Amino acid sequence: MTGLLDYFRSTPRNSASLAKERLQIIVAHERGVRQRGPDYLPKLQQELLAVVRKYVHVEDTDIRVSMENEDGCEVLELNISLPENNA
Amino acid sequence: MSRVIVVTSGKGGVGKTTTSAAFSTGLALRGYKTVVIDFDVGLRNLDLIMGCERRVVYDFVNVVKQESNLNQALIKDKRVENLFVLPASQTRDKDALTQEGVGHVIAELKQNFDYIVCDSPAGIEHGAQMAMYYADEALVVTNPEVSSVRDSDRIIGLLASKTWRAEKNEDPVQEHLLITRYAPERVDTGDMLSADDIQEILAIPFLGAIPESDSVLQASNAGIPITLDESSNAGQAYHDIVARFLGEDRQQRFLTAEKKGLIARLFGG
Ligand SMILES: Nc1ncnc2c1ncn2[C@@H]1O[C@H](COP(=O)(O)OP(=O)(O)OP(=O)(O)O)[C@@H](O)[C@H]1O
Ligand SMILES: [Mg+2]
């Protein structure tokens, strides 16, 4: 039950808490991207793994994809360790 | 040991230059030999806020390019002992500052000054990164609005990755949150983010808040750093911030609205 008084009080109160909510979401997202790289990296890693496996057998842990930022340039780094004596 | 302090924000127009002028004046008033450098190449402003615009002969870029020496470019403040200004250049070449060149100038200043305050340009590009690169401490200037808080968070990310300290795996840059243009009445009515909200989101140590104040504009009109106006709220708030920065224990002020009488409140006075 909200009374008339609450109505007047809660209308303005919303705008700051809405701002806070939106900020918490966007900031958490952007920090995640900074730390882990873009959200598509895990999927990219899976797909690359599938392609490589057509030719050689590699374990899930043998591939590493990371995004580095060097001098304002985004660098995608891909590391695959191939099994020894593979033909 | 001298300390390099960057005043930074990401977003433009939030009060970096006002803060740089007020903060460096506050440090000098306490006896520390202080220089404040304008990194805003092409948009020189600090000299106006410091009231020394007519005494600029050589500038920061001239010194970086070795077209003049430091002593020719440094402007000694006429009101405050121990305070010097290194003005920005009006050149249109935004890349005039190089990491190496800036490094030489900072190293030379370190031999003579206790504090080197770097007034960063807006943005997160080259100019802002030059201003923060050699920092030991950062004042992250934030207004209580969404775009400013978000940009501050980006700047915090850059401080942790794009600075000399980050690259050399030294102790990280010490960050301080400074909220400016704060209006407690608007926080009370629910249409402005509170200092608590902003601290919670940015999660860096809180130095204090500067209230929104008409005296800031008046001081800038006259070319007087606001810390020299002891009668203004904003000036006092900056003094508090300098004291806290230096490790003194000062209770927070200016975070709550001044209490109005019941009648004034009823009639929205
Ligand atoms: N506490 C305050 N109360 C009222 N006005 C303020 C306050 N702090 C700053 N201002 C005003 O805000 C405007 C921008 O301030 P300032 O130039 O310091 O910002 P800035 O971050 O250096 O801007 P830029 O990004 O363009 O370099 C100025 O008009 C200044 O007078
Ligand atoms: Mg400025």
PDB file of N, CA, C and O in Angstrom, chain A residues 15-79:
ATOM      1  N   SER A  15      15.379   8.426  -9.012  1.00  0.00           N
ATOM      2  CA  SER A  15      16.346   8.755 -10.055  1.00  0.00           C
ATOM      3  C   SER A  15      17.788   8.473  -9.606  1.00  0.00           C
ATOM      4  O   SER A  15      18.571   7.929 -10.374  1.00  0.00           O
ATOM      5  N   ALA A  16      18.138   8.781  -8.374  1.00  0.00           N
ATOM      6  CA  ALA A  16      19.500   8.489  -7.913  1.00  0.00           C
ATOM      7  C   ALA A  16      19.724   6.995  -7.761  1.00  0.00           C
ATOM      8  O   ALA A  16      20.799   6.482  -8.099  1.00  0.00           O
ATOM      9  N   SER A  17      18.719   6.275  -7.273  1.00  0.00           N
ATOM     10  CA  SER A  17      18.949   4.831  -7.097  1.00  0.00           C
ATOM     11  C   SER A  17      18.966   4.116  -8.442  1.00  0.00           C
ATOM     12  O   SER A  17      19.682   3.138  -8.625  1.00  0.00           O
ATOM     13  N   LEU A  18      18.208   4.656  -9.391  1.00  0.00           N
ATOM     14  CA  LEU A  18      18.279   4.118 -10.752  1.00  0.00           C
ATOM     15  C   LEU A  18      19.684   4.338 -11.319  1.00  0.00           C
ATOM     16  O   LEU A  18      20.290   3.441 -11.921  1.00  0.00           O
ATOM     17  N   ALA A  19      20.214   5.535 -11.095  1.00  0.00           N
ATOM     18  CA  ALA A  19      21.581   5.843 -11.559  1.00  0.00           C
ATOM     19  C   ALA A  19      22.573   4.854 -10.954  1.00  0.00           C
ATOM     20  O   ALA A  19      23.442   4.324 -11.641  1.00  0.00           O
ATOM     21  N   LYS A  20      22.415   4.595  -9.675  1.00  0.00           N
ATOM     22  CA  LYS A  20      23.343   3.692  -8.995  1.00  0.00           C
ATOM     23  C   LYS A  20      23.261   2.288  -9.584  1.00  0.00           C
ATOM     24  O   LYS A  20      24.284   1.659  -9.873  1.00  0.00           O
ATOM     25  N   GLU A  21      22.025   1.825  -9.767  1.00  0.00           N
ATOM     26  CA  GLU A  21      21.833   0.487 -10.324  1.00  0.00           C
ATOM     27  C   GLU A  21      22.481   0.349 -11.696  1.00  0.00           C
ATOM     28  O   GLU A  21      23.191  -0.610 -11.982  1.00  0.00           O
ATOM     29  N   ARG A  22      22.209   1.333 -12.539  1.00  0.00           N
ATOM     30  CA  ARG A  22      22.765   1.286 -13.901  1.00  0.00           C
ATOM     31  C   ARG A  22      24.293   1.300 -13.852  1.00  0.00           C
ATOM     32  O   ARG A  22      24.966   0.583 -14.598  1.00  0.00           O
ATOM     33  N   LEU A  23      24.846   2.128 -12.982  1.00  0.00           N
ATOM     34  CA  LEU A  23      26.299   2.202 -12.865  1.00  0.00           C
ATOM     35  C   LEU A  23      26.899   0.887 -12.388  1.00  0.00           C
ATOM     36  O   LEU A  23      27.930   0.446 -12.900  1.00  0.00           O
ATOM     37  N   GLN A  24      26.250   0.270 -11.405  1.00  0.00           N
ATOM     38  CA  GLN A  24      26.797  -0.986 -10.898  1.00  0.00           C
ATOM     39  C   GLN A  24      26.885  -2.028 -12.005  1.00  0.00           C
ATOM     40  O   GLN A  24      27.866  -2.757 -12.108  1.00  0.00           O
ATOM     41  N   ILE A  25      25.869  -2.061 -12.852  1.00  0.00           N
ATOM     42  CA  ILE A  25      25.852  -3.041 -13.934  1.00  0.00           C
ATOM     43  C   ILE A  25      26.934  -2.737 -14.972  1.00  0.00           C
ATOM     44  O   ILE A  25      27.757  -3.586 -15.311  1.00  0.00           O
ATOM     45  N   ILE A  26      26.977  -1.496 -15.431  1.00  0.00           N
ATOM     46  CA  ILE A  26      27.914  -1.177 -16.511  1.00  0.00           C
ATOM     47  C   ILE A  26      29.363  -1.248 -16.024  1.00  0.00           C
ATOM     48  O   ILE A  26      30.258  -1.736 -16.733  1.00  0.00           O
ATOM     49  N   VAL A  27      29.596  -0.814 -14.804  1.00  0.00           N
ATOM     50  CA  VAL A  27      30.953  -0.827 -14.279  1.00  0.00           C
ATOM     51  C   VAL A  27      31.445  -2.272 -14.075  1.00  0.00           C
ATOM     52  O   VAL A  27      32.580  -2.620 -14.421  1.00  0.00           O
ATOM     53  N   ALA A  28      30.562  -3.121 -13.564  1.00  0.00           N
ATOM     54  CA  ALA A  28      30.941  -4.531 -13.383  1.00  0.00           C
ATOM     55  C   ALA A  28      31.269  -5.154 -14.737  1.00  0.00           C
ATOM     56  O   ALA A  28      32.261  -5.872 -14.887  1.00  0.00           O
ATOM     57  N   HIS A  29      30.453  -4.855 -15.735  1.00  0.00           N
ATOM     58  CA  HIS A  29      30.691  -5.388 -17.073  1.00  0.00           C
ATOM     59  C   HIS A  29      32.038  -4.909 -17.622  1.00  0.00           C
ATOM     60  O   HIS A  29      32.844  -5.705 -18.104  1.00  0.00           O
ATOM     61  N   GLU A  30      32.283  -3.604 -17.522  1.00  0.00           N
ATOM     62  CA  GLU A  30      33.513  -3.064 -18.098  1.00  0.00           C
ATOM     63  C   GLU A  30      34.758  -3.557 -17.361  1.00  0.00           C
ATOM     64  O   GLU A  30      35.807  -3.755 -17.969  1.00  0.00           O
ATOM     65  N   ARG A  31      34.631  -3.745 -16.051  1.00  0.00           N
ATOM     66  CA  ARG A  31      35.773  -4.299 -15.317  1.00  0.00           C
ATOM     67  C   ARG A  31      36.051  -5.724 -15.764  1.00  0.00           C
ATOM     68  O   ARG A  31      37.200  -6.127 -15.897  1.00  0.00           O
ATOM     69  N   GLY A  32      34.985  -6.476 -15.998  1.00  0.00           N
ATOM     70  CA  GLY A  32      35.137  -7.846 -16.476  1.00  0.00           C
ATOM     71  C   GLY A  32      35.881  -7.886 -17.792  1.00  0.00           C
ATOM     72  O   GLY A  32      36.824  -8.655 -17.974  1.00  0.00           O
ATOM     73  N   VAL A  33      35.471  -6.993 -18.697  1.00  0.00           N
ATOM     74  CA  VAL A  33      36.126  -6.942 -20.004  1.00  0.00           C
ATOM     75  C   VAL A  33      37.605  -6.587 -19.839  1.00  0.00           C
ATOM     76  O   VAL A  33      38.467  -7.161 -20.497  1.00  0.00           O
ATOM     77  N   ARG A  34      37.892  -5.641 -18.919  1.00  0.00           N
ATOM     78  CA  ARG A  34      39.286  -5.248 -18.696  1.00  0.00           C
ATOM     79  C   ARG A  34      40.111  -6.423 -18.189  1.00  0.00           C
ATOM     80  O   ARG A  34      41.244  -6.614 -18.565  1.00  0.00           O
ATOM     81  N   GLN A  35      39.513  -7.211 -17.301  1.00  0.00           N
ATOM     82  CA  GLN A  35      40.275  -8.291 -16.686  1.00  0.00           C
ATOM     83  C   GLN A  35      40.361  -9.541 -17.556  1.00  0.00           C
ATOM     84  O   GLN A  35      41.394 -10.147 -17.683  1.00  0.00           O
ATOM     85  N   ARG A  36      39.219  -9.915 -18.142  1.00  0.00           N
ATOM     86  CA  ARG A  36      39.202 -11.202 -18.858  1.00  0.00           C
ATOM     87  C   ARG A  36      39.303 -11.020 -20.357  1.00  0.00           C
ATOM     88  O   ARG A  36      39.402 -11.980 -21.090  1.00  0.00           O
ATOM     89  N   GLY A  37      39.190  -9.797 -20.843  1.00  0.00           N
ATOM     90  CA  GLY A  37      39.069  -9.601 -22.267  1.00  0.00           C
ATOM     91  C   GLY A  37      37.596  -9.612 -22.639  1.00  0.00           C
ATOM     92  O   GLY A  37      36.749  -9.814 -21.782  1.00  0.00           O
ATOM     93  N   PRO A  38      37.300  -9.427 -23.906  1.00  0.00           N
ATOM     94  CA  PRO A  38      35.908  -9.343 -24.347  1.00  0.00           C
ATOM     95  C   PRO A  38      35.119 -10.627 -24.025  1.00  0.00           C
ATOM     96  O   PRO A  38      35.700 -11.705 -23.921  1.00  0.00           O
ATOM     97  N   ASP A  39      33.805 -10.494 -23.929  1.00  0.00           N
ATOM     98  CA  ASP A  39      32.948 -11.625 -23.579  1.00  0.00           C
ATOM     99  C   ASP A  39      33.010 -12.776 -24.586  1.00  0.00           C
ATOM    100  O   ASP A  39      32.711 -13.908 -24.262  1.00  0.00           O
ATOM    101  N   TYR A  40      33.391 -12.473 -25.829  1.00  0.00           N
ATOM    102  CA  TYR A  40      33.376 -13.548 -26.834  1.00  0.00           C
ATOM    103  C   TYR A  40      34.603 -14.454 -26.767  1.00  0.00           C
ATOM    104  O   TYR A  40      34.676 -15.460 -27.448  1.00  0.00           O
ATOM    105  N   LEU A  41      35.565 -14.107 -25.911  1.00  0.00           N
ATOM    106  CA  LEU A  41      36.797 -14.898 -25.876  1.00  0.00           C
ATOM    107  C   LEU A  41      36.602 -16.394 -25.580  1.00  0.00           C
ATOM    108  O   LEU A  41      37.160 -17.244 -26.279  1.00  0.00           O
ATOM    109  N   PRO A  42      35.782 -16.758 -24.574  1.00  0.00           N
ATOM    110  CA  PRO A  42      35.609 -18.193 -24.298  1.00  0.00           C
ATOM    111  C   PRO A  42      35.053 -18.950 -25.504  1.00  0.00           C
ATOM    112  O   PRO A  42      35.509 -20.051 -25.838  1.00  0.00           O
ATOM    113  N   LYS A  43      34.088 -18.333 -26.188  1.00  0.00           N
ATOM    114  CA  LYS A  43      33.476 -18.991 -27.332  1.00  0.00           C
ATOM    115  C   LYS A  43      34.483 -19.108 -28.468  1.00  0.00           C
ATOM    116  O   LYS A  43      34.597 -20.153 -29.128  1.00  0.00           O
ATOM    117  N   LEU A  44      35.224 -18.027 -28.688  1.00  0.00           N
ATOM    118  CA  LEU A  44      36.258 -18.030 -29.709  1.00  0.00           C
ATOM    119  C   LEU A  44      37.251 -19.165 -29.437  1.00  0.00           C
ATOM    120  O   LEU A  44      37.655 -19.904 -30.337  1.00  0.00           O
ATOM    121  N   GLN A  45      37.609 -19.322 -28.178  1.00  0.00           N
ATOM    122  CA  GLN A  45      38.541 -20.361 -27.783  1.00  0.00           C
ATOM    123  C   GLN A  45      37.996 -21.751 -28.126  1.00  0.00           C
ATOM    124  O   GLN A  45      38.706 -22.585 -28.697  1.00  0.00           O
ATOM    125  N   GLN A  46      36.728 -21.988 -27.830  1.00  0.00           N
ATOM    126  CA  GLN A  46      36.104 -23.268 -28.129  1.00  0.00           C
ATOM    127  C   GLN A  46      36.107 -23.549 -29.627  1.00  0.00           C
ATOM    128  O   GLN A  46      36.429 -24.644 -30.091  1.00  0.00           O
ATOM    129  N   GLU A  47      35.759 -22.535 -30.414  1.00  0.00           N
ATOM    130  CA  GLU A  47      35.667 -22.741 -31.853  1.00  0.00           C
ATOM    131  C   GLU A  47      37.041 -22.980 -32.479  1.00  0.00           C
ATOM    132  O   GLU A  47      37.199 -23.800 -33.374  1.00  0.00           O
ATOM    133  N   LEU A  48      38.029 -22.235 -31.991  1.00  0.00           N
ATOM    134  CA  LEU A  48      39.387 -22.441 -32.501  1.00  0.00           C
ATOM    135  C   LEU A  48      39.866 -23.859 -32.187  1.00  0.00           C
ATOM    136  O   LEU A  48      40.464 -24.527 -33.023  1.00  0.00           O
ATOM    137  N   LEU A  49      39.537 -24.292 -30.990  1.00  0.00           N
ATOM    138  CA  LEU A  49      39.920 -25.627 -30.557  1.00  0.00           C
ATOM    139  C   LEU A  49      39.328 -26.680 -31.498  1.00  0.00           C
ATOM    140  O   LEU A  49      39.999 -27.627 -31.922  1.00  0.00           O
ATOM    141  N   ALA A  50      38.074 -26.482 -31.866  1.00  0.00           N
ATOM    142  CA  ALA A  50      37.397 -27.418 -32.760  1.00  0.00           C
ATOM    143  C   ALA A  50      38.107 -27.487 -34.114  1.00  0.00           C
ATOM    144  O   ALA A  50      38.289 -28.571 -34.687  1.00  0.00           O
ATOM    145  N   VAL A  51      38.510 -26.331 -34.618  1.00  0.00           N
ATOM    146  CA  VAL A  51      39.204 -26.295 -35.915  1.00  0.00           C
ATOM    147  C   VAL A  51      40.548 -27.014 -35.820  1.00  0.00           C
ATOM    148  O   VAL A  51      40.884 -27.850 -36.655  1.00  0.00           O
ATOM    149  N   VAL A  52      41.308 -26.715 -34.789  1.00  0.00           N
ATOM    150  CA  VAL A  52      42.625 -27.329 -34.626  1.00  0.00           C
ATOM    151  C   VAL A  52      42.482 -28.854 -34.514  1.00  0.00           C
ATOM    152  O   VAL A  52      43.268 -29.615 -35.078  1.00  0.00           O
ATOM    153  N   ARG A  53      41.435 -29.286 -33.841  1.00  0.00           N
ATOM    154  CA  ARG A  53      41.253 -30.722 -33.609  1.00  0.00           C
ATOM    155  C   ARG A  53      40.944 -31.513 -34.879  1.00  0.00           C
ATOM    156  O   ARG A  53      41.026 -32.733 -34.888  1.00  0.00           O
ATOM    157  N   LYS A  54      40.578 -30.813 -35.926  1.00  0.00           N
ATOM    158  CA  LYS A  54      40.386 -31.510 -37.194  1.00  0.00           C
ATOM    159  C   LYS A  54      41.709 -32.096 -37.672  1.00  0.00           C
ATOM    160  O   LYS A  54      41.752 -33.003 -38.466  1.00  0.00           O
ATOM    161  N   TYR A  55      42.808 -31.485 -37.232  1.00  0.00           N
ATOM    162  CA  TYR A  55      44.114 -31.872 -37.754  1.00  0.00           C
ATOM    163  C   TYR A  55      45.011 -32.549 -36.732  1.00  0.00           C
ATOM    164  O   TYR A  55      45.734 -33.467 -37.054  1.00  0.00           O
ATOM    165  N   VAL A  56      45.006 -32.037 -35.525  1.00  0.00           N
ATOM    166  CA  VAL A  56      45.828 -32.656 -34.463  1.00  0.00           C
ATOM    167  C   VAL A  56      44.985 -32.773 -33.201  1.00  0.00           C
ATOM    168  O   VAL A  56      44.062 -32.002 -32.989  1.00  0.00           O
ATOM    169  N   HIS A  57      45.369 -33.727 -32.389  1.00  0.00           N
ATOM    170  CA  HIS A  57      44.637 -33.830 -31.145  1.00  0.00           C
ATOM    171  C   HIS A  57      45.278 -32.958 -30.073  1.00  0.00           C
ATOM    172  O   HIS A  57      46.438 -33.107 -29.726  1.00  0.00           O
ATOM    173  N   VAL A  58      44.525 -32.023 -29.565  1.00  0.00           N
ATOM    174  CA  VAL A  58      45.012 -31.195 -28.454  1.00  0.00           C
ATOM    175  C   VAL A  58      43.987 -31.232 -27.327  1.00  0.00           C
ATOM    176  O   VAL A  58      42.792 -31.420 -27.567  1.00  0.00           O
ATOM    177  N   GLU A  59      44.496 -31.087 -26.118  1.00  0.00           N
ATOM    178  CA  GLU A  59      43.610 -31.063 -24.949  1.00  0.00           C
ATOM    179  C   GLU A  59      42.982 -29.679 -24.796  1.00  0.00           C
ATOM    180  O   GLU A  59      43.503 -28.694 -25.314  1.00  0.00           O
ATOM    181  N   ASP A  60      41.917 -29.633 -24.024  1.00  0.00           N
ATOM    182  CA  ASP A  60      41.252 -28.360 -23.741  1.00  0.00           C
ATOM    183  C   ASP A  60      42.219 -27.327 -23.156  1.00  0.00           C
ATOM    184  O   ASP A  60      42.107 -26.133 -23.388  1.00  0.00           O
ATOM    185  N   THR A  61      43.161 -27.852 -22.384  1.00  0.00           N
ATOM    186  CA  THR A  61      44.060 -26.944 -21.677  1.00  0.00           C
ATOM    187  C   THR A  61      45.260 -26.534 -22.523  1.00  0.00           C
ATOM    188  O   THR A  61      46.090 -25.756 -22.068  1.00  0.00           O
ATOM    189  N   ASP A  62      45.343 -27.045 -23.749  1.00  0.00           N
ATOM    190  CA  ASP A  62      46.495 -26.725 -24.578  1.00  0.00           C
ATOM    191  C   ASP A  62      46.337 -25.442 -25.390  1.00  0.00           C
ATOM    192  O   ASP A  62      47.208 -25.076 -26.166  1.00  0.00           O
ATOM    193  N   ILE A  63      45.202 -24.808 -25.217  1.00  0.00           N
ATOM    194  CA  ILE A  63      44.979 -23.588 -25.992  1.00  0.00           C
ATOM    195  C   ILE A  63      44.690 -22.423 -25.057  1.00  0.00           C
ATOM    196  O   ILE A  63      43.992 -22.564 -24.074  1.00  0.00           O
ATOM    197  N   ARG A  64      45.317 -21.295 -25.367  1.00  0.00           N
ATOM    198  CA  ARG A  64      45.072 -20.078 -24.569  1.00  0.00           C
ATOM    199  C   ARG A  64      44.854 -18.886 -25.482  1.00  0.00           C
ATOM    200  O   ARG A  64      45.639 -18.638 -26.380  1.00  0.00           O
ATOM    201  N   VAL A  65      43.755 -18.204 -25.254  1.00  0.00           N
ATOM    202  CA  VAL A  65      43.464 -17.007 -26.028  1.00  0.00           C
ATOM    203  C   VAL A  65      43.416 -15.826 -25.070  1.00  0.00           C
ATOM    204  O   VAL A  65      42.788 -15.904 -24.027  1.00  0.00           O
ATOM    205  N   SER A  66      44.104 -14.755 -25.418  1.00  0.00           N
ATOM    206  CA  SER A  66      44.014 -13.591 -24.540  1.00  0.00           C
ATOM    207  C   SER A  66      44.066 -12.317 -25.366  1.00  0.00           C
ATOM    208  O   SER A  66      44.511 -12.297 -26.502  1.00  0.00           O
ATOM    209  N   MET A  67      43.549 -11.273 -24.752  1.00  0.00           N
ATOM    210  CA  MET A  67      43.527  -9.977 -25.415  1.00  0.00           C
ATOM    211  C   MET A  67      44.417  -9.030 -24.634  1.00  0.00           C
ATOM    212  O   MET A  67      44.249  -8.860 -23.436  1.00  0.00           O
ATOM    213  N   GLU A  68      45.378  -8.456 -25.308  1.00  0.00           N
ATOM    214  CA  GLU A  68      46.266  -7.501 -24.651  1.00  0.00           C
ATOM    215  C   GLU A  68      46.072  -6.139 -25.286  1.00  0.00           C
ATOM    216  O   GLU A  68      45.693  -6.032 -26.446  1.00  0.00           O
ATOM    217  N   ASN A  69      46.314  -5.135 -24.491  1.00  0.00           N
ATOM    218  CA  ASN A  69      46.253  -3.797 -25.040  1.00  0.00           C
ATOM    219  C   ASN A  69      47.646  -3.196 -25.014  1.00  0.00           C
ATOM    220  O   ASN A  69      48.174  -2.888 -23.966  1.00  0.00           O
ATOM    221  N   GLU A  70      48.249  -3.075 -26.205  1.00  0.00           N
ATOM    222  CA  GLU A  70      49.601  -2.541 -26.269  1.00  0.00           C
ATOM    223  C   GLU A  70      49.639  -1.236 -27.042  1.00  0.00           C
ATOM    224  O   GLU A  70      49.309  -1.196 -28.217  1.00  0.00           O
ATOM    225  N   ASP A  71      50.013  -0.176 -26.353  1.00  0.00           N
ATOM    226  CA  ASP A  71      50.069   1.148 -26.967  1.00  0.00           C
ATOM    227  C   ASP A  71      48.786   1.479 -27.710  1.00  0.00           C
ATOM    228  O   ASP A  71      48.805   1.911 -28.861  1.00  0.00           O
ATOM    229  N   GLY A  72      47.668   1.236 -27.070  1.00  0.00           N
ATOM    230  CA  GLY A  72      46.387   1.578 -27.673  1.00  0.00           C
ATOM    231  C   GLY A  72      45.970   0.626 -28.772  1.00  0.00           C
ATOM    232  O   GLY A  72      44.974   0.824 -29.445  1.00  0.00           O
ATOM    233  N   CYS A  73      46.747  -0.432 -29.000  1.00  0.00           N
ATOM    234  CA  CYS A  73      46.434  -1.411 -30.032  1.00  0.00           C
ATOM    235  C   CYS A  73      45.949  -2.697 -29.378  1.00  0.00           C
ATOM    236  O   CYS A  73      46.615  -3.228 -28.492  1.00  0.00           O
ATOM    237  N   GLU A  74      44.812  -3.196 -29.804  1.00  0.00           N
ATOM    238  CA  GLU A  74      44.331  -4.460 -29.272  1.00  0.00           C
ATOM    239  C   GLU A  74      45.069  -5.599 -29.971  1.00  0.00           C
ATOM    240  O   GLU A  74      45.108  -5.676 -31.189  1.00  0.00           O
ATOM    241  N   VAL A  75      45.665  -6.455 -29.175  1.00  0.00           N
ATOM    242  CA  VAL A  75      46.385  -7.588 -29.750  1.00  0.00           C
ATOM    243  C   VAL A  75      45.746  -8.880 -29.265  1.00  0.00           C
ATOM    244  O   VAL A  75      45.616  -9.110 -28.064  1.00  0.00           O
ATOM    245  N   LEU A  76      45.309  -9.697 -30.207  1.00  0.00           N
ATOM    246  CA  LEU A  76      44.731 -10.992 -29.850  1.00  0.00           C
ATOM    247  C   LEU A  76      45.849 -12.030 -29.880  1.00  0.00           C
ATOM    248  O   LEU A  76      46.481 -12.250 -30.902  1.00  0.00           O
ATOM    249  N   GLU A  77      46.072 -12.654 -28.722  1.00  0.00           N
ATOM    250  CA  GLU A  77      47.169 -13.606 -28.645  1.00  0.00           C
ATOM    251  C   GLU A  77      46.606 -15.013 -28.561  1.00  0.00           C
ATOM    252  O   GLU A  77      45.726 -15.292 -27.756  1.00  0.00           O
ATOM    253  N   LEU A  78      47.108 -15.891 -29.425  1.00  0.00           N
ATOM    254  CA  LEU A  78      46.612 -17.264 -29.468  1.00  0.00           C
ATOM    255  C   LEU A  78      47.789 -18.211 -29.249  1.00  0.00           C
ATOM    256  O   LEU A  78      48.784 -18.158 -29.958  1.00  0.00           O
ATOM    257  N   ASN A  79      47.660 -19.056 -28.242  1.00  0.00           N
ATOM    258  CA  ASN A  79      48.741 -19.981 -27.908  1.00  0.00           C
ATOM    259  C   ASN A  79      48.234 -21.403 -27.943  1.00  0.00           C
ATOM    260  O   ASN A  79      47.345 -21.765 -27.190  1.00  0.00           O
TER     261      ASN A  79
END
